[in-house]
XYZ file of C-alpha atoms in Angstrom:
702
model
C 0.681 18.944 16.006
C -1.813 17.596 13.970
C -4.181 19.418 11.782
C -7.539 18.495 10.242
C -7.744 18.264 6.367
C -10.619 17.304 3.775
C -10.694 16.847 0.477
C -13.634 16.444 -1.757
C -14.609 15.622 -5.356
C -18.395 15.807 -5.279
C -20.244 18.605 -7.323
C -21.847 21.230 -4.565
C -25.815 20.706 -4.561
C -27.841 23.345 -5.106
C -30.984 24.528 -3.478
C -34.055 25.920 -4.375
C -32.315 29.375 -3.534
C -29.485 28.418 -5.517
C -31.395 28.195 -8.727
C -32.723 31.282 -8.455
C -29.455 33.020 -8.528
C -28.575 30.647 -11.764
C -32.209 31.563 -13.071
C -31.263 35.365 -12.867
C -27.888 34.680 -15.372
C -30.683 33.304 -17.727
C -33.203 36.166 -17.035
C -30.132 38.830 -17.384
C -29.215 37.912 -20.690
C -33.355 37.876 -21.980
C -33.507 41.755 -20.141
C -30.715 42.914 -22.490
C -32.583 42.770 -25.211
C -35.252 44.628 -24.578
C -35.279 48.342 -25.840
C -33.035 51.120 -24.262
C -35.646 53.128 -22.525
C -37.307 49.793 -21.136
C -34.095 48.265 -20.034
C -32.778 51.600 -18.158
C -35.614 51.458 -16.013
C -35.732 48.095 -15.018
C -32.227 47.783 -14.475
C -31.704 50.657 -12.265
C -34.661 49.208 -10.125
C -32.591 46.178 -9.537
C -29.776 47.959 -8.570
C -31.773 50.247 -6.650
C -33.419 47.699 -4.523
C -30.081 45.061 -4.626
C -28.148 48.314 -2.557
C -31.283 49.212 -0.243
C -31.418 45.813 0.639
C -27.656 44.905 1.172
C -27.430 48.156 3.273
C -30.182 47.450 5.526
C -28.733 43.918 6.005
C -25.690 45.175 7.210
C -27.205 48.306 8.644
C -24.485 50.391 6.343
C -26.571 53.824 6.249
C -26.232 56.007 3.081
C -23.886 53.758 1.410
C -23.870 52.526 -2.550
C -23.161 49.451 -4.034
C -20.731 48.184 -6.661
C -20.941 44.721 -7.944
C -17.843 42.861 -9.602
C -16.625 39.593 -10.656
C -13.414 39.700 -9.319
C -13.617 40.224 -5.672
C -10.354 42.663 -5.834
C -11.678 44.309 -8.118
C -13.907 46.723 -5.924
C -10.643 47.477 -3.711
C -9.244 48.856 -6.754
C -11.885 51.341 -7.666
C -12.130 52.708 -4.095
C -8.293 53.481 -4.330
C -8.751 55.220 -7.624
C -11.657 56.711 -5.773
C -9.571 57.861 -2.742
C -6.654 58.808 -4.788
C -9.127 61.427 -7.093
C -10.338 62.503 -3.759
C -7.090 63.376 -2.062
C -4.904 64.513 -5.085
C -7.337 67.507 -6.667
C -5.438 67.767 -10.007
C -5.395 64.423 -10.381
C -8.040 64.307 -12.975
C -5.891 66.804 -15.149
C -1.959 66.128 -14.332
C -2.018 62.014 -14.124
C 0.303 60.185 -11.933
C 2.733 63.032 -12.472
C 1.082 64.822 -8.923
C 1.600 61.431 -7.209
C 5.391 62.513 -7.220
C 5.039 65.649 -4.133
C 3.556 63.245 -2.096
C 3.937 59.651 -2.412
C 0.316 57.664 -1.530
C 1.010 54.897 0.811
C -1.559 51.842 1.101
C -1.480 49.722 4.619
C -2.160 46.346 4.841
C -2.220 43.539 7.372
C 0.293 40.734 7.033
C -2.520 38.010 7.740
C -4.141 39.017 4.823
C -5.176 38.009 1.394
C -1.767 36.930 -0.302
C -1.079 39.111 -3.188
C -3.280 41.788 -3.129
C -1.256 44.234 -2.441
C 1.310 44.011 -5.346
C -2.432 43.454 -7.578
C -3.619 46.699 -6.459
C 0.186 48.146 -6.992
C -0.030 46.999 -10.230
C -3.376 48.055 -11.372
C -2.790 51.460 -10.373
C -0.007 51.975 -11.772
C 2.256 52.903 -8.420
C 5.101 51.587 -6.737
C 5.803 48.604 -4.356
C 7.267 51.188 -2.067
C 3.615 52.635 -2.048
C 2.398 49.821 0.136
C 3.189 49.600 3.588
C 2.890 45.804 5.107
C 1.673 45.965 9.045
C 3.135 42.752 11.011
C 1.075 41.682 13.665
C 0.893 41.467 16.980
C 3.917 39.235 18.466
C 3.729 39.529 22.033
C 0.135 40.855 22.984
C -2.783 39.919 21.452
C -3.398 37.682 18.747
C -1.325 36.868 16.254
C -3.271 37.090 13.424
C -4.683 41.082 14.302
C -3.123 43.926 12.795
C -0.514 45.831 15.605
C -2.124 49.155 16.008
C 1.005 50.603 18.158
C 3.355 49.315 14.784
C 0.607 51.109 12.634
C 0.444 54.307 14.533
C 4.692 54.209 14.807
C 5.023 53.838 10.386
C 1.995 56.319 10.090
C 4.019 58.979 11.336
C 7.696 57.808 10.174
C 5.583 58.220 6.691
C 4.126 61.817 7.312
C 7.467 62.668 8.359
C 9.049 61.660 4.966
C 6.429 63.834 3.050
C 4.403 60.347 1.905
C 0.637 60.743 2.359
C -0.999 57.841 4.135
C -4.033 56.852 1.901
C -5.840 54.215 2.984
C -5.687 51.033 4.959
C -7.441 47.242 4.500
C -8.456 45.710 7.469
C -10.245 42.623 7.943
C -13.441 41.326 9.228
C -12.619 37.474 8.676
C -8.820 36.688 7.645
C -8.945 34.129 4.465
C -7.041 31.181 6.294
C -7.953 31.533 10.098
C -11.113 33.687 9.654
C -9.025 36.561 12.114
C -10.607 39.869 12.148
C -8.584 42.804 13.090
C -9.802 45.713 15.956
C -12.066 47.712 13.605
C -13.127 50.373 16.440
C -9.742 51.213 17.166
C -8.563 51.256 13.555
C -11.355 53.301 12.736
C -10.244 55.865 15.611
C -6.861 56.002 14.192
C -8.001 56.401 10.511
C -10.021 59.244 11.341
C -6.710 61.003 13.346
C -4.489 60.693 10.003
C -7.505 61.347 7.558
C -7.324 58.085 6.232
C -9.610 55.807 4.336
C -10.794 52.471 6.004
C -11.645 49.652 3.683
C -12.705 46.135 5.523
C -12.379 42.804 3.633
C -14.917 40.616 4.951
C -13.874 36.761 4.516
C -16.211 33.870 5.604
C -15.733 32.254 8.948
C -18.241 31.245 11.574
C -19.039 34.871 12.709
C -17.772 37.430 9.809
C -21.381 37.711 9.063
C -22.864 38.581 12.708
C -20.032 40.681 13.076
C -20.770 42.875 9.765
C -24.621 42.505 10.868
C -23.825 44.572 14.024
C -22.370 48.255 14.230
C -18.731 47.054 14.018
C -18.085 47.383 10.213
C -20.957 50.021 9.872
C -18.364 52.773 10.630
C -16.147 51.947 7.766
C -15.468 53.875 4.651
C -15.948 51.217 2.026
C -16.360 46.937 2.644
C -16.182 44.584 0.108
C -18.566 41.136 1.087
C -19.451 37.898 -0.773
C -22.938 37.139 -0.051
C -22.453 34.095 -2.466
C -20.767 32.052 -0.143
C -22.407 33.398 3.065
C -25.508 32.431 1.561
C -24.759 29.245 -0.575
C -25.732 31.211 -3.576
C -23.773 29.695 -6.779
C -22.200 32.227 -8.982
C -23.628 35.483 -7.376
C -20.867 38.486 -7.437
C -19.053 40.112 -4.878
C -20.636 43.689 -3.906
C -18.398 46.404 -2.388
C -20.474 49.025 -0.103
C -18.464 52.505 0.161
C -19.883 56.260 0.847
C -19.468 59.094 -1.088
C -21.055 62.538 -1.867
C -19.694 63.263 -5.223
C -21.349 60.583 -7.960
C -18.512 62.406 -10.475
C -15.473 61.037 -8.788
C -17.330 57.647 -8.256
C -17.945 57.913 -11.919
C -14.398 58.397 -12.656
C -13.393 55.411 -10.684
C -15.333 53.447 -12.315
C -17.638 52.519 -9.528
C -20.806 53.556 -11.345
C -21.551 52.832 -15.093
C -23.639 54.947 -17.360
C -24.302 51.212 -19.552
C -27.187 49.756 -18.291
C -25.831 45.748 -19.402
C -23.345 46.333 -16.562
C -26.147 46.921 -14.300
C -28.031 43.003 -14.715
C -24.773 41.817 -12.895
C -26.675 42.899 -9.194
C -30.132 40.769 -10.850
C -28.806 36.982 -9.590
C -28.620 38.274 -6.093
C -31.636 40.463 -6.773
C -33.641 37.361 -7.336
C -32.538 35.502 -4.436
C -32.351 38.198 -1.886
C -36.348 38.542 -3.106
C -36.503 34.641 -2.490
C -35.028 34.417 0.881
C -36.170 37.944 2.429
C -34.616 39.561 4.620
C -36.130 37.225 7.992
C -34.758 33.952 5.957
C -31.078 35.801 5.461
C -31.011 36.562 9.465
C -31.996 33.135 10.094
C -29.423 31.031 8.171
C -26.852 33.192 9.832
C -28.147 32.877 13.052
C -28.245 28.739 12.289
C -24.750 28.824 10.993
C -23.435 30.595 14.085
C -25.470 28.512 16.374
C -23.913 25.230 14.740
C -20.387 26.444 15.289
C -21.030 27.966 18.991
C -22.379 24.476 19.886
C -18.979 22.786 18.289
C -16.515 24.893 19.551
C -17.495 24.183 23.179
C -17.199 20.539 22.522
C -13.676 20.332 20.725
C -12.110 22.310 23.793
C -12.726 19.056 25.863
C -10.685 17.161 23.760
C -6.912 17.839 25.185
C -5.683 16.692 21.482
C -7.997 19.354 19.357
C -6.834 23.335 19.337
C -9.173 25.683 17.923
C -8.349 28.997 15.593
C -10.580 31.478 15.070
C -12.416 30.204 12.238
C -10.432 26.578 11.573
C -9.548 23.582 14.043
C -6.238 21.437 13.607
C -5.397 18.793 15.766
C -2.294 17.774 17.891
C -1.467 14.435 19.265
C -1.113 14.233 22.711
C 0.953 10.696 23.243
C -1.049 8.639 26.004
C 1.281 6.241 28.270
C -0.070 3.069 26.813
C 0.645 4.015 23.320
C 4.060 2.775 23.750
C 5.766 5.248 21.642
C 6.582 9.130 21.776
C 6.123 11.670 19.715
C 9.040 14.102 20.415
C 11.655 13.898 18.588
C 10.203 11.802 15.606
C 7.773 14.195 14.498
C 8.969 17.593 15.410
C 9.349 19.865 12.391
C 7.950 17.095 10.147
C 4.995 19.462 8.345
C 4.856 17.105 5.797
C 3.721 14.050 7.998
C 1.183 16.562 10.258
C -0.110 17.482 6.755
C -0.628 13.838 5.708
C -1.913 12.973 8.634
C -4.380 15.427 8.784
C -5.541 15.072 5.089
C -6.572 11.101 5.627
C -8.313 12.474 9.170
C -10.336 14.747 6.903
C -11.580 12.606 4.245
C -12.164 9.721 6.797
C -14.610 12.666 8.713
C -16.229 13.295 5.218
C -16.888 9.922 4.429
C -18.258 8.937 8.383
C -20.386 12.478 8.533
C -21.042 13.637 5.233
C -23.404 16.012 6.721
C -20.008 17.911 8.592
C -19.089 20.439 5.779
C -15.669 20.628 6.612
C -13.331 22.057 4.180
C -9.410 22.860 3.398
C -7.806 25.784 4.758
C -3.698 26.134 3.832
C -2.337 28.415 6.940
C 1.291 29.883 6.314
C 1.853 29.021 10.139
C -0.040 25.990 10.978
C -0.089 24.486 7.724
C -3.289 22.475 6.522
C -6.068 22.663 8.915
C -9.745 21.595 8.227
C -12.146 24.829 8.789
C -15.793 24.207 10.014
C -17.996 26.711 8.008
C -21.349 26.266 8.110
C -22.463 29.059 6.199
C -21.010 27.624 3.122
C -22.504 24.035 3.655
C -25.091 24.174 6.348
C -28.127 25.150 4.112
C -26.469 22.947 0.650
C -26.126 19.630 3.101
C -28.712 20.018 5.363
C -26.140 20.306 9.062
C -28.512 20.366 11.960
C -27.349 20.694 15.789
C -27.815 16.814 16.361
C -25.545 16.474 13.790
C -22.842 17.795 15.948
C -22.874 15.058 18.006
C -21.749 12.716 15.458
C -19.343 14.555 14.131
C -18.130 14.791 17.985
C -18.253 11.174 18.146
C -16.050 10.459 14.572
C -13.311 13.085 15.565
C -13.104 11.420 18.656
C -12.340 8.059 17.021
C -10.578 9.441 14.481
C -8.377 11.168 16.327
C -7.201 8.327 18.666
C -5.917 6.560 15.715
C -3.737 9.164 14.559
C -2.307 9.597 18.072
C -1.965 6.299 18.444
C -0.273 5.987 14.716
C 2.136 8.622 15.106
C 3.147 7.296 18.555
C 4.105 3.792 16.949
C 6.480 5.153 14.027
C 9.016 5.345 15.654
C 8.968 2.028 17.277
C 7.701 0.371 13.746
C 10.742 2.352 12.092
C 13.128 0.870 14.916
C 11.947 -2.768 14.406
C 12.381 -2.673 10.485
C 16.089 -1.777 11.293
C 16.279 -4.446 13.468
C 15.290 -6.534 10.697
C 17.835 -5.452 7.765
C 19.293 -6.516 5.613
C 16.163 -8.272 4.921
C 13.740 -5.444 5.701
C 14.648 -1.824 4.403
C 12.450 1.235 6.341
C 11.501 3.594 3.699
C 10.958 7.324 4.654
C 7.501 8.538 3.575
C 6.749 11.603 5.071
C 3.650 11.952 2.898
C 2.317 8.595 4.138
C -0.849 8.801 6.453
C -0.068 5.839 8.343
C 3.178 3.630 10.566
C 5.375 3.968 8.006
C 6.722 2.013 4.808
C 9.317 -0.432 4.153
C 10.575 -3.102 1.455
C 11.803 -6.735 1.703
C 15.359 -6.963 -0.059
C 16.180 -10.292 -1.535
C 19.648 -11.592 -0.884
C 21.845 -10.767 -4.502
C 24.534 -13.300 -4.295
C 25.218 -13.445 -7.759
C 22.696 -11.059 -9.267
C 23.337 -8.136 -11.143
C 21.323 -5.278 -10.625
C 18.005 -5.914 -12.751
C 17.565 -9.347 -12.102
C 17.552 -7.721 -8.472
C 15.335 -5.059 -9.157
C 13.257 -7.987 -10.883
C 12.667 -10.450 -7.974
C 12.576 -7.470 -5.035
C 9.581 -6.345 -7.298
C 7.671 -10.003 -7.551
C 8.553 -10.744 -3.478
C 6.963 -7.455 -2.472
C 4.098 -7.657 -4.969
C 3.444 -11.120 -3.651
C 3.644 -9.722 0.090
C 1.425 -7.614 -0.070
C -1.687 -9.816 -1.295
C -0.810 -11.926 1.383
C -0.764 -9.291 3.858
C -3.988 -7.958 2.401
C -5.383 -11.966 2.887
C -4.588 -11.940 6.591
C -7.415 -11.447 9.242
C -6.706 -7.767 10.494
C -7.946 -4.383 10.566
C -4.508 -2.691 9.284
C -4.823 -1.621 5.769
C -1.513 -2.476 3.385
C -1.455 -0.849 0.362
C 0.888 -0.174 -2.237
C 1.262 3.633 -1.315
C -0.151 6.785 -2.686
C -1.295 6.898 -6.416
C 1.465 9.392 -7.171
C 4.362 8.523 -5.089
C 7.848 8.102 -5.895
C 8.748 5.046 -3.993
C 8.038 1.996 -5.411
C 7.926 -1.631 -4.585
C 7.046 -1.137 -0.829
C 4.515 -2.457 1.555
C 2.824 0.740 3.133
C 1.254 -0.076 6.546
C -2.024 1.895 7.574
C -3.443 3.497 10.472
C -3.428 1.081 13.495
C -4.348 1.411 17.386
C -2.472 1.838 20.693
C -3.171 -2.208 20.991
C -1.079 -3.035 17.959
C 2.262 -5.131 18.395
C 4.724 -3.854 16.337
C 7.281 -5.924 17.468
C 4.994 -9.169 15.855
C 3.967 -7.256 13.130
C 7.448 -6.191 11.631
C 8.197 -10.455 12.400
C 5.588 -11.067 10.191
C 6.536 -9.061 7.498
C 10.313 -10.388 7.379
C 9.023 -14.122 7.779
C 6.526 -14.047 5.127
C 8.782 -12.362 3.030
C 11.118 -14.742 3.664
C 8.902 -17.856 2.747
C 7.969 -15.560 -0.637
C 12.078 -16.039 -1.309
C 12.050 -19.345 -0.409
C 9.563 -20.488 -2.399
C 10.582 -18.397 -5.481
C 14.381 -19.541 -5.185
C 13.095 -23.344 -5.198
C 11.020 -22.870 -8.114
C 13.822 -21.054 -10.079
C 15.907 -24.131 -9.839
C 13.117 -26.431 -10.684
C 13.981 -26.140 -14.562
C 18.074 -27.089 -13.880
C 17.223 -29.733 -11.226
C 14.675 -31.389 -14.198
C 16.823 -30.987 -16.719
C 20.085 -32.096 -14.738
C 17.880 -35.001 -14.025
C 17.001 -35.655 -17.894
C 20.712 -35.723 -18.857
C 21.206 -38.708 -15.971
C 18.205 -40.429 -16.708
C 19.945 -40.728 -20.502
C 22.780 -41.862 -19.486
C 21.624 -44.411 -17.284
C 18.984 -45.914 -19.513
C 21.973 -46.060 -22.273
C 23.887 -47.389 -20.029
C 20.919 -50.078 -18.478
C 20.577 -50.788 -22.298
C 23.980 -51.845 -22.407
C 24.187 -54.318 -19.400
C 21.154 -55.822 -20.821
C 22.804 -56.592 -23.984
C 25.278 -58.335 -22.067
C 23.098 -59.992 -19.912
C 20.969 -61.482 -22.657
C 23.523 -62.030 -25.410
C 23.007 -60.391 -29.375
C 20.702 -63.680 -30.092
C 17.802 -62.407 -28.299
C 17.815 -59.094 -29.498
C 16.894 -60.370 -33.091
C 13.695 -60.033 -33.969
C 12.560 -63.771 -34.821
C 15.262 -65.611 -32.727
C 14.827 -63.963 -29.565
C 11.039 -64.727 -29.600
C 11.757 -68.192 -30.258
C 14.810 -68.254 -27.314
C 12.714 -66.315 -24.995
C 9.855 -69.030 -25.519
C 12.110 -71.915 -25.357
C 14.252 -70.407 -22.308
C 12.616 -67.010 -20.391
C 15.311 -64.258 -19.397
C 15.135 -62.703 -16.067
C 16.645 -59.456 -16.207
C 18.037 -57.740 -13.208
C 17.431 -54.308 -14.708
C 15.467 -52.106 -12.329
C 13.310 -48.982 -12.864
C 14.220 -45.358 -11.690
C 12.171 -42.451 -10.216
C 13.133 -38.774 -10.091
C 13.197 -37.012 -6.948
C 12.398 -33.323 -7.609
C 13.395 -32.614 -3.942
C 16.711 -33.893 -4.029
C 17.181 -33.494 -7.605
C 18.341 -37.207 -7.858
C 17.571 -40.397 -9.798
C 16.859 -43.563 -6.916
C 16.095 -46.981 -7.437
C 12.122 -48.264 -7.708
C 13.093 -51.315 -6.072
C 11.744 -50.482 -2.697
C 8.826 -48.907 -4.209
C 7.746 -51.750 -5.430
C 8.476 -54.094 -2.814
C 7.167 -51.944 -0.173
C 4.439 -50.418 -1.985
C 5.038 -47.239 -1.006
C 6.803 -44.107 -2.064
C 10.148 -43.452 -0.441
C 11.160 -40.489 0.862
C 7.814 -38.838 1.166
C 6.936 -35.889 3.124
C 5.068 -35.720 5.870
C 1.493 -35.338 6.167
C 2.423 -32.296 8.596
C 2.740 -29.361 6.909
C 6.129 -27.775 7.950
C 5.861 -24.758 5.970
C 5.120 -21.043 8.158
C 1.742 -20.146 8.380
C -0.084 -17.910 10.177
C -2.518 -19.480 13.035
C -5.026 -17.359 15.623
C -7.832 -18.781 18.244
C -11.531 -18.066 17.107
C -12.287 -14.104 17.406
C -8.786 -13.476 17.503
C -7.151 -10.445 15.618
C -3.667 -10.334 14.194
C -1.021 -8.440 15.871
C -2.589 -7.781 18.789
C -0.801 -7.268 22.484
C -1.884 -8.618 25.312
C -4.544 -7.447 27.567
C -5.071 -4.771 25.124
C -8.842 -5.155 25.241
C -11.431 -7.275 26.625
C -12.139 -8.792 22.743
C -8.636 -8.782 22.181
C -6.292 -11.678 22.179
C -2.330 -12.079 22.629
C 0.097 -14.017 20.153
C 2.974 -14.872 21.092
C 4.251 -15.440 17.561
C 1.593 -15.049 14.642
C 3.938 -17.040 12.236
C 6.228 -20.210 13.429
C 5.869 -23.754 13.599
C 2.625 -25.765 14.450
C 1.552 -25.997 18.128
C 2.589 -28.493 20.138
C -1.036 -29.784 20.773
C -1.318 -30.214 16.799
C 1.815 -32.745 17.075
C 0.816 -34.581 19.894
C -2.425 -35.314 18.080
C -0.869 -36.230 14.275
C -1.250 -39.797 14.516
C -1.857 -40.833 10.942
C -4.832 -43.745 10.518
C -4.133 -46.632 7.817
C -6.223 -49.090 6.519
C -3.099 -51.926 5.550
C 0.515 -51.898 6.493
C 3.138 -52.228 3.763
C 6.226 -54.196 5.549
C 9.429 -54.049 3.614
C 10.865 -57.231 2.289
C 12.651 -58.543 5.453
C 11.409 -60.157 8.011
C 10.647 -57.162 10.681
C 11.139 -57.313 13.833
C 7.070 -57.087 15.408
C 6.125 -55.279 18.230
C 2.882 -55.067 20.116
C 1.982 -52.367 21.647
C -1.336 -53.823 23.816
C -3.071 -50.274 24.841
C -2.802 -49.291 21.076
C -3.210 -52.365 19.237
C -0.905 -51.298 16.711
C 2.183 -52.759 15.336
C 5.662 -51.210 14.944
C 7.838 -52.071 12.228
C 11.630 -50.686 12.554
C 13.182 -48.869 9.997
C 9.606 -48.255 8.206
C 8.140 -46.461 11.140
C 10.691 -43.960 10.888
C 9.565 -42.675 7.719
C 5.678 -42.914 8.187
C 5.666 -42.667 11.836
C 3.145 -44.418 14.390
C 0.340 -46.608 12.657
C -2.409 -48.025 13.523
C -4.215 -51.019 12.496
C -8.188 -50.088 12.046
C -9.059 -53.865 10.901
C -7.641 -57.331 12.397
C -7.617 -59.022 9.149
C -5.248 -56.499 7.499
C -4.969 -57.180 3.629
C -3.094 -60.667 3.562
C -2.023 -60.386 0.114
C 0.604 -57.296 1.239
C 2.379 -59.276 3.789
C 5.085 -61.468 2.307
C 4.955 -65.403 2.837
C 6.367 -66.511 5.823
C 5.350 -63.693 7.838
C 2.400 -63.190 9.881
C 0.742 -60.967 12.223
C -0.976 -61.239 15.240
C -2.453 -59.164 17.791
C -3.396 -59.649 21.230
C -7.012 -59.894 21.884
C -8.134 -60.281 17.806
């Protein structure tokens, strides 16, 4: 299965209400320098107004508020309040009174990780005082607390002479946003005289739940209004009910210091700016966006939704040409990597989507759509949901196709072994990774690695220059594999066999070209040595033919004037392709370079018809063209029409047999045509000075 993921490095845009919250921090610093009496009156008014606003907003009657920077601090202070209330001698005797009946704090297994350990550490309680309640495994949601099992655990603790103290429930789990059955939990807490604390985390319906009466019966709850309303640097708040102010003061829920009450000032300014109707409208707008998106997601077979997040599971289609089963089963890292790519692409294509990443223990990396956090800042509207669904459908289709073809790519790479080696890279969101392995005959390990790096680097450049939709790269920035070709996402009409054949052929061409260049230095060196020996031998032959007298400066000039010497010494030409020295006699007699290569390029090249995309299977689409092989020799039609026009003919020194072709008006010279191919005469009066004496070439019709 696949999940959605999104990573963003952008700074959060701050709206007008966000600026009001930031302004509150500056005002708090200025207000703190007022005289003590004015400061006391002002902070009391700010704290009172903010508490009334929040209690009215969440319908929490007769509640008090505690504002804190650490969102866990409110629960710690509430636990101290409950301990002081349940153990009457705690204020005088301290922790010694806990030995008579050990307190027990219950929390859900799907709650915030590390919260229970933090409570025990701050309260000085042993970890045995923490009881983690499993979630439903057979009936109901797998992320909700098992109430029947909780009832059983409480009875067992009472029988063991322990004191059930407090229950921590969830109105939106931190990861997926699941909510426990708060009404039934409240009845259970009332039955055993336990304190019910609700943690309200952000999901698409938590504010709606808390705005109603489902959580209003709880004894306390911790809220994060800054996250819900898009307010930066706003403290968390814990609402609680208790009749005894002395116990609240002893627990640290209230403070006599006026400066501590200024923590509520940023939230107070924001609430004044938005108003009650503005806050309700923001929450309803975000809920409407989510309710519009969820039914559309359910229409896609490859998408499964959770309560506060969603993840994607690829379903292979019959036309995919591959299978997911057996290849990606259990490869959680592969699925997370694909969802990471999907989230990044969704963010680029639809910037107003506002998705973010959550890590779930069971499902892995998922994408969470939480417009409460981003809708106000990004301006997300209902018409943007259509764009999100359109792009999401396209991206999921590409993901499914790539997942289905990964096994085919692996098998095709193994088929080209040992020239191609498949690289297992689970964190790569694409078709896969391969490495071209050069032949290592006579190479040490250092030389082989250097050659492999050079070939794969050149191969990557050639692949990136191809006209194809597939992206080739060097892989992740911090990847462990080096000298690899990473193939990105592909569509279902990609011919994997042709793609891998192209990789192997291009790598082989680069390797052969590299070996030719490497051998060129040795060939040239040997040719120079051979040329020096032949020149020395030619000088000796010249001395034997002309005699010693002709070598004297003055005497040689006189002899050459009276009796010119006809030297038989011939020139030499160096053939780089053959690595040999050849005589220049043929060059001067025929006025042509012997053994010159054909004008037809024999190197492998990628050819395609106009409008044709590489690596596409036949019949894949109306705009797709099939290529049986994207690498190979030239087409037959090109060979048939590859006649080489020329304005003159350079026949050999010997008398050739001249044949006349009445249809093409061409002259065929046996022995020479084997090298150059057929030659056409453009002009009947070919250069006469190039035709040896005694030979006449006549053309019919001229």
